[in-house]
Tab-separated table of C-alpha atoms in Angstrom:
chain	number	residue	atom	x	y	z
A	1	MET	CA	200.404	-67.776	-268.995
A	2	GLN	CA	203.553	-66.017	-267.848
A	3	VAL	CA	204.333	-62.377	-268.537
A	4	THR	CA	207.890	-61.116	-268.259
A	5	THR	CA	208.338	-57.926	-266.251
A	6	PRO	CA	211.433	-56.075	-264.980
A	7	ARG	CA	210.728	-57.706	-261.577
A	8	GLY	CA	210.601	-61.206	-263.015
A	9	PRO	CA	207.708	-63.250	-264.415
A	10	ALA	CA	204.086	-62.743	-263.369
A	11	LEU	CA	201.617	-65.617	-263.654
A	12	VAL	CA	198.175	-65.042	-265.175
A	13	GLU	CA	195.316	-67.536	-264.782
A	14	ILE	CA	192.423	-66.797	-267.136
A	15	ASP	CA	188.877	-68.068	-266.927
A	16	GLU	CA	187.004	-67.182	-270.106
A	17	ALA	CA	183.275	-66.478	-270.147
A	18	ALA	CA	181.375	-68.115	-273.022
A	19	ASP	CA	180.471	-64.755	-274.558
A	20	PRO	CA	182.496	-62.212	-272.563
A	21	ARG	CA	181.165	-58.691	-272.114
A	22	LEU	CA	183.936	-57.504	-269.805
A	23	LEU	CA	187.464	-58.378	-268.669
A	24	LEU	CA	187.979	-58.381	-264.904
A	25	VAL	CA	191.607	-58.565	-263.754
A	26	LEU	CA	192.232	-59.358	-260.083
A	27	THR	CA	195.308	-59.676	-257.896
A	28	HIS	CA	196.272	-60.656	-254.371
A	29	GLY	CA	197.496	-58.846	-251.277
A	30	SER	CA	201.077	-58.597	-250.061
A	31	ALA	CA	201.314	-62.010	-248.441
A	32	GLY	CA	198.399	-63.846	-250.065
A	33	GLY	CA	197.638	-65.514	-253.336
A	34	VAL	CA	194.987	-65.484	-256.061
A	35	ASP	CA	193.185	-68.426	-254.433
A	36	ALA	CA	191.963	-66.331	-251.492
A	37	PRO	CA	188.297	-67.146	-250.776
A	38	ASP	CA	187.024	-63.672	-251.712
A	39	LEU	CA	188.942	-63.598	-255.004
A	40	LEU	CA	187.626	-67.043	-255.962
A	41	ALA	CA	184.072	-66.017	-255.086
A	42	VAL	CA	184.410	-62.836	-257.175
A	43	ARG	CA	185.797	-64.891	-260.061
A	44	ASP	CA	182.863	-67.318	-259.926
A	45	ALA	CA	180.212	-64.587	-259.693
A	46	ALA	CA	181.805	-62.498	-262.432
A	47	LEU	CA	182.052	-65.485	-264.795
A	48	ALA	CA	178.395	-66.277	-264.204
A	49	ALA	CA	177.530	-62.648	-265.039
A	50	GLY	CA	179.424	-62.738	-268.351
A	51	ALA	CA	182.916	-61.435	-267.502
A	52	SER	CA	186.155	-63.174	-268.369
A	53	VAL	CA	188.399	-63.145	-265.302
A	54	ALA	CA	192.181	-63.029	-265.096
A	55	ARG	CA	193.855	-63.608	-261.746
A	56	VAL	CA	197.407	-62.304	-261.612
A	57	THR	CA	200.118	-63.568	-259.287
A	58	GLN	CA	202.508	-60.651	-259.314
A	59	ALA	CA	206.226	-61.062	-259.925
A	60	PHE	CA	207.239	-60.299	-256.328
A	61	ARG	CA	205.095	-63.183	-255.040
A	62	LEU	CA	206.412	-65.631	-257.648
A	63	ALA	CA	209.916	-64.640	-256.493
A	64	GLY	CA	208.933	-65.597	-252.944
A	65	ALA	CA	208.777	-62.074	-251.459
A	66	ARG	CA	206.103	-61.305	-248.885
A	67	ALA	CA	206.165	-57.560	-249.549
A	68	PRO	CA	205.853	-55.813	-252.909
A	69	GLY	CA	208.691	-53.322	-252.390
A	70	SER	CA	208.655	-50.036	-254.282
A	71	PRO	CA	205.184	-48.959	-255.444
A	72	VAL	CA	206.739	-47.475	-258.579
A	73	LYS	CA	208.319	-50.784	-259.548
A	74	GLN	CA	205.223	-52.757	-258.614
A	75	ASP	CA	203.032	-50.488	-260.719
A	76	GLU	CA	205.453	-50.679	-263.662
A	77	ALA	CA	205.305	-54.498	-263.626
A	78	TRP	CA	201.498	-54.417	-263.276
A	79	GLU	CA	201.111	-52.138	-266.296
A	80	ILE	CA	203.201	-54.539	-268.421
A	81	VAL	CA	200.972	-57.460	-267.449
A	82	LEU	CA	197.845	-55.444	-268.248
A	83	ARG	CA	199.162	-54.374	-271.657
A	84	GLU	CA	199.727	-58.038	-272.510
A	85	LEU	CA	196.229	-59.037	-271.351
A	86	ARG	CA	194.582	-56.161	-273.221
A	87	ALA	CA	196.445	-56.967	-276.456
A	88	ASP	CA	194.408	-60.161	-276.848
A	89	ARG	CA	191.113	-58.522	-275.816
A	90	PRO	CA	191.177	-54.922	-277.101
A	91	ALA	CA	187.407	-54.634	-277.507
A	92	LEU	CA	186.458	-55.734	-273.987
A	93	PRO	CA	185.945	-53.089	-271.321
A	94	LEU	CA	188.434	-53.527	-268.457
A	95	VAL	CA	187.744	-53.483	-264.749
A	96	GLN	CA	190.701	-54.215	-262.506
A	97	GLY	CA	191.011	-54.830	-258.830
A	98	GLY	CA	192.399	-56.854	-255.999
A	99	ARG	CA	192.439	-57.388	-252.297
A	100	SER	CA	194.454	-55.276	-249.840
A	101	ASN	CA	197.764	-54.316	-251.507
A	102	GLY	CA	196.308	-55.455	-254.825
A	103	ALA	CA	193.496	-52.925	-254.422
A	104	ARG	CA	196.097	-50.201	-253.936
A	105	VAL	CA	197.904	-51.215	-257.155
A	106	ALA	CA	194.598	-51.248	-259.042
A	107	CYS	CA	193.777	-47.728	-257.837
A	108	ARG	CA	197.227	-46.335	-258.606
A	109	THR	CA	197.341	-47.725	-262.168
A	110	ALA	CA	193.679	-47.491	-263.265
A	111	LYS	CA	194.084	-44.525	-265.602
A	112	ALA	CA	197.410	-45.726	-267.023
A	113	VAL	CA	195.961	-49.085	-268.133
A	114	GLY	CA	192.625	-47.695	-269.356
A	115	ALA	CA	190.447	-49.361	-266.709
A	116	ALA	CA	186.796	-48.322	-266.654
A	117	ALA	CA	186.565	-48.997	-262.918
A	118	VAL	CA	188.322	-50.544	-259.911
A	119	VAL	CA	187.252	-53.178	-257.401
A	120	ALA	CA	189.005	-52.659	-254.043
A	121	LEU	CA	188.533	-55.587	-251.677
A	122	ALA	CA	189.673	-54.957	-248.080
A	123	PHE	CA	191.336	-51.682	-249.063
A	124	PRO	CA	194.020	-51.137	-246.393
A	125	LEU	CA	193.224	-47.547	-245.441
A	126	HIS	CA	196.115	-47.436	-242.983
A	127	PRO	CA	198.494	-49.838	-241.242
A	128	PRO	CA	196.831	-51.391	-238.157
A	129	GLY	CA	196.869	-48.932	-235.276
A	130	ARG	CA	198.291	-46.131	-237.468
A	131	PRO	CA	195.302	-44.082	-238.715
A	132	GLU	CA	197.538	-41.052	-239.253
A	133	ARG	CA	199.161	-42.929	-242.194
A	134	SER	CA	196.073	-42.814	-244.385
A	135	ARG	CA	196.153	-44.147	-247.954
A	136	ALA	CA	192.845	-42.527	-248.871
A	137	GLU	CA	194.598	-40.445	-251.516
A	138	GLU	CA	195.121	-43.623	-253.571
A	139	LEU	CA	191.343	-44.144	-253.664
A	140	ARG	CA	190.672	-40.509	-254.489
A	141	GLY	CA	193.387	-40.516	-257.146
A	142	ALA	CA	192.153	-43.543	-259.092
A	143	GLY	CA	190.476	-41.316	-261.642
A	144	VAL	CA	187.717	-43.891	-262.250
A	145	ASP	CA	184.823	-45.303	-260.239
A	146	VAL	CA	185.974	-47.459	-257.329
A	147	LEU	CA	183.898	-50.082	-255.511
A	148	VAL	CA	185.257	-50.691	-252.007
A	149	VAL	CA	184.195	-53.807	-250.103
A	150	ASN	CA	185.496	-53.907	-246.540
A	151	GLY	CA	184.598	-55.714	-243.348
A	152	ASP	CA	183.421	-53.753	-240.331
A	153	ARG	CA	186.130	-55.457	-238.214
A	154	ASP	CA	189.050	-54.679	-240.517
A	155	PRO	CA	192.102	-53.528	-238.439
A	156	PHE	CA	193.357	-51.673	-241.536
A	157	GLY	CA	190.401	-49.308	-241.297
A	158	ILE	CA	187.381	-48.559	-243.453
A	159	PRO	CA	187.553	-45.886	-246.150
A	160	ASP	CA	185.142	-42.973	-246.114
A	161	ALA	CA	182.165	-43.383	-248.463
A	162	ALA	CA	183.044	-40.034	-250.079
A	163	ASP	CA	186.335	-41.508	-251.338
A	164	ALA	CA	184.709	-44.198	-253.511
A	165	ALA	CA	181.883	-44.473	-256.020
A	166	ARG	CA	180.395	-47.139	-253.732
A	167	LEU	CA	181.382	-48.402	-250.306
A	168	VAL	CA	179.995	-51.706	-249.005
A	169	VAL	CA	180.811	-52.560	-245.390
A	170	LEU	CA	180.035	-56.161	-244.546
A	171	PRO	CA	179.111	-56.883	-240.899
A	172	GLY	CA	181.244	-59.408	-239.053
A	173	GLU	CA	183.953	-59.468	-241.725
A	174	ASN	CA	187.645	-58.965	-241.023
A	175	HIS	CA	190.450	-58.054	-243.451
A	176	ASP	CA	190.358	-61.500	-245.081
A	177	LEU	CA	186.659	-61.226	-246.129
A	178	LYS	CA	186.268	-64.983	-245.766
A	179	ARG	CA	183.219	-65.204	-243.524
A	180	ASP	CA	180.783	-64.925	-246.484
A	181	PRO	CA	182.827	-64.848	-249.717
A	182	ALA	CA	179.717	-65.497	-251.839
A	183	LYS	CA	178.286	-62.184	-250.609
A	184	VAL	CA	181.498	-60.428	-251.713
A	185	GLY	CA	181.236	-62.075	-255.132
A	186	ALA	CA	177.593	-61.073	-255.554
A	187	VAL	CA	178.237	-57.452	-254.648
A	188	VAL	CA	181.171	-57.224	-257.092
A	189	ALA	CA	179.478	-59.008	-260.007
A	190	GLU	CA	176.373	-56.836	-259.799
A	191	TRP	CA	178.469	-53.654	-259.738
A	192	ILE	CA	181.047	-54.431	-262.451
A	193	MET	CA	178.568	-55.375	-265.152
A	194	ARG	CA	177.389	-51.760	-265.442
A	195	TYR	CA	180.731	-51.158	-267.236
A	196	ALA	CA	180.183	-53.939	-269.792
């Protein structure tokens, strides 16, 4: 389904669980898509656990941009998409998340959209080689529980465990989390279902 936002249309792909207990909404990073190995693994594991899963290609990516632009405008478009998704599923608890830039959006908008929790895959703590430009405040400011799953070789850094409800650091993984996507999916599915 397409959702119209001030930044253009966003595309939502929904996989419905047979008897859903939760709605998990996921999105991509700045230059990636919703078919990233970790996002697909999380979708599969969450579906098996009883969550319906929506994967959102944000408007900036559909327009061909490789960078999201203004966080304010990105968050505004995200909130519109989430309102539309929630309208059809008002009784289901919501967990939202994404990888990299998508994790940042999920943290920044969690309270505004009524999310019970956030899944932050490969949260980009800082630009590579620029630890002084920390984005830890976005994690701390989510206002809900945040699960962070990062690789121990991520050039964007690894958040501090104190800044999340749970931090899982996977050995041998880089920013793309594609060495063992099934492990990422299992960690996420086990954690999110506590909010169902």
